[in-house]
XYZ file of C-alpha atoms in Angstrom:
109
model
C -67.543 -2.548 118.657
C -67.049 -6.263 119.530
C -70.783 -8.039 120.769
C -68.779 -11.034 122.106
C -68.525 -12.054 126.525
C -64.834 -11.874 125.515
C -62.378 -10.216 123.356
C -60.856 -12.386 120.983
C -57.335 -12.929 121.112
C -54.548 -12.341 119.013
C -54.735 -15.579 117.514
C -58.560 -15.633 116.878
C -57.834 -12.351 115.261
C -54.669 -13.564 113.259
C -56.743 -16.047 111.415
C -60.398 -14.583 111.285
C -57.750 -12.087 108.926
C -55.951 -14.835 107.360
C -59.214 -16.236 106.348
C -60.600 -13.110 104.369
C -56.972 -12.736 102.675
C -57.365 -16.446 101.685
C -60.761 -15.786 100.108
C -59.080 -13.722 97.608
C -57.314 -16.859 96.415
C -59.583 -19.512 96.889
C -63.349 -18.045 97.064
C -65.559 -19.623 99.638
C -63.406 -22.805 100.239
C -60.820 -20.625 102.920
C -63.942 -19.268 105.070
C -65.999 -23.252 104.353
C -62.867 -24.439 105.483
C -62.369 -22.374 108.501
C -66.114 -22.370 109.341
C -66.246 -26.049 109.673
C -62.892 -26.607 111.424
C -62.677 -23.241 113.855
C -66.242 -24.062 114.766
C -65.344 -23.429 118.507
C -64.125 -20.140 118.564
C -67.512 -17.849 118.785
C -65.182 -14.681 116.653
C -63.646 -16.968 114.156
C -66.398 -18.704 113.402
C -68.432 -15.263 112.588
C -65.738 -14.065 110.394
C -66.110 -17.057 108.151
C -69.693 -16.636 108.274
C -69.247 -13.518 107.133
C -66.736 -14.236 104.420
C -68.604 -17.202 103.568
C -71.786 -15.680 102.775
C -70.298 -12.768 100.584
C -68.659 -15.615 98.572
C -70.980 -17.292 98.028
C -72.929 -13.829 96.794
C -69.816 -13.502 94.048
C -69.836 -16.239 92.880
C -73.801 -15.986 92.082
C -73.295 -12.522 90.529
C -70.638 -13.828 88.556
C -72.544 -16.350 87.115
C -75.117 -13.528 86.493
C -72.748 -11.393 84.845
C -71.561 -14.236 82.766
C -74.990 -14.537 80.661
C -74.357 -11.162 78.916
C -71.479 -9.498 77.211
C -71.997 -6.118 79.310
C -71.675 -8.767 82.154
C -68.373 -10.144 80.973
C -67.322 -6.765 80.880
C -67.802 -5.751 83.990
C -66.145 -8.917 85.969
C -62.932 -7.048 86.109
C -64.616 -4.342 88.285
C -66.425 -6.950 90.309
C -63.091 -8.859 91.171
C -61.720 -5.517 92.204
C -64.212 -4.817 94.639
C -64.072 -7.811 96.015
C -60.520 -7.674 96.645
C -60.868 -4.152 98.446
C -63.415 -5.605 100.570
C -61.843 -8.617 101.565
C -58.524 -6.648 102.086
C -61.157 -4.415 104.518
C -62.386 -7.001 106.349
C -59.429 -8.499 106.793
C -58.104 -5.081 108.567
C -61.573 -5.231 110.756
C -61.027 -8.636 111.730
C -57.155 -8.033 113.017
C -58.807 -5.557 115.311
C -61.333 -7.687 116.762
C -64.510 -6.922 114.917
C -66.435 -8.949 112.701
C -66.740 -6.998 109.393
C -70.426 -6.949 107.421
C -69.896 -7.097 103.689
C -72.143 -4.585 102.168
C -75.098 -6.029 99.671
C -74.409 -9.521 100.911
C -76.981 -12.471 100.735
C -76.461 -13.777 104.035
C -77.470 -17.670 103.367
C -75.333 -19.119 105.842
C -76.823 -18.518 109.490
C-alpha cells in the first residue's frame, strides 16, 4: 500500500527499480547517487533510502564476515541474498511501493 498524496508514476517507478537492480552492480553508489540527484521526487527518493541503508548494512556485515574464515565462507550466501532481495525490491518498487529490506540498519533518515 503506497503512503504517498500521489501515486508515483511510471517513470518514478521505472527508476526507483532501476536503482535497486543497479545496487547489485555497484553497492550503495546507484541508490547515493540517485538519493542525492532524484531528491525531488518524494517515491524515488524513499527507494534509495531504502536501498541505501541496506547497503550500507552489507557492506558492514561483510567486513564482519571478513575477520573469520567461517565468515569468508559464508560471503557467497550473503551475496546471494542480497541479490534476491534487491531483485524483490526492485519488483515492489515497479509497482509503486517502497520495499523494507528485512534486518536493515536504517542510518540514513
Amino acid at each position: 500500500m503506497s503512503t504517498y498524496v500521489q501515486e508515483p508514476g511510471q517513470d518514478s517507478k521505472n527508476l526507483a527499480a532501476i536503482t535497486h537492480v543497479a545496487s547489485i552492480f555497484f553497492a550503495f553508489l546507484a541508490p547515493l547517487l540517485v538519493y542525492l540527484i532524484k531528491s525531488d521526487d518524494e517515491f524515488v527518493k524513499a527507494t534509495a533510502k531504502e536501498g541505501l541503508n541496506f547497503a550500507i548494512t552489507v557492506l558492514l556485515v561483510y567486513i564482519l564476515l571478513g575477520i573469520s574464515v567461517i565468515g569468508v565462507a559464508l560471503m557467497p550466501v550473503l551475496w546471494l541474498a542480497t541479490v534476491v532481495l534487491y531483485i524483490i525490491a526492485a519488483k515492489t518498487a515497479s509497482e509503486g511501493q517502497v520495499y523494507r529490506f528485512p534486518l536493515t540498519w536504517r542510518l540514513v533518515q
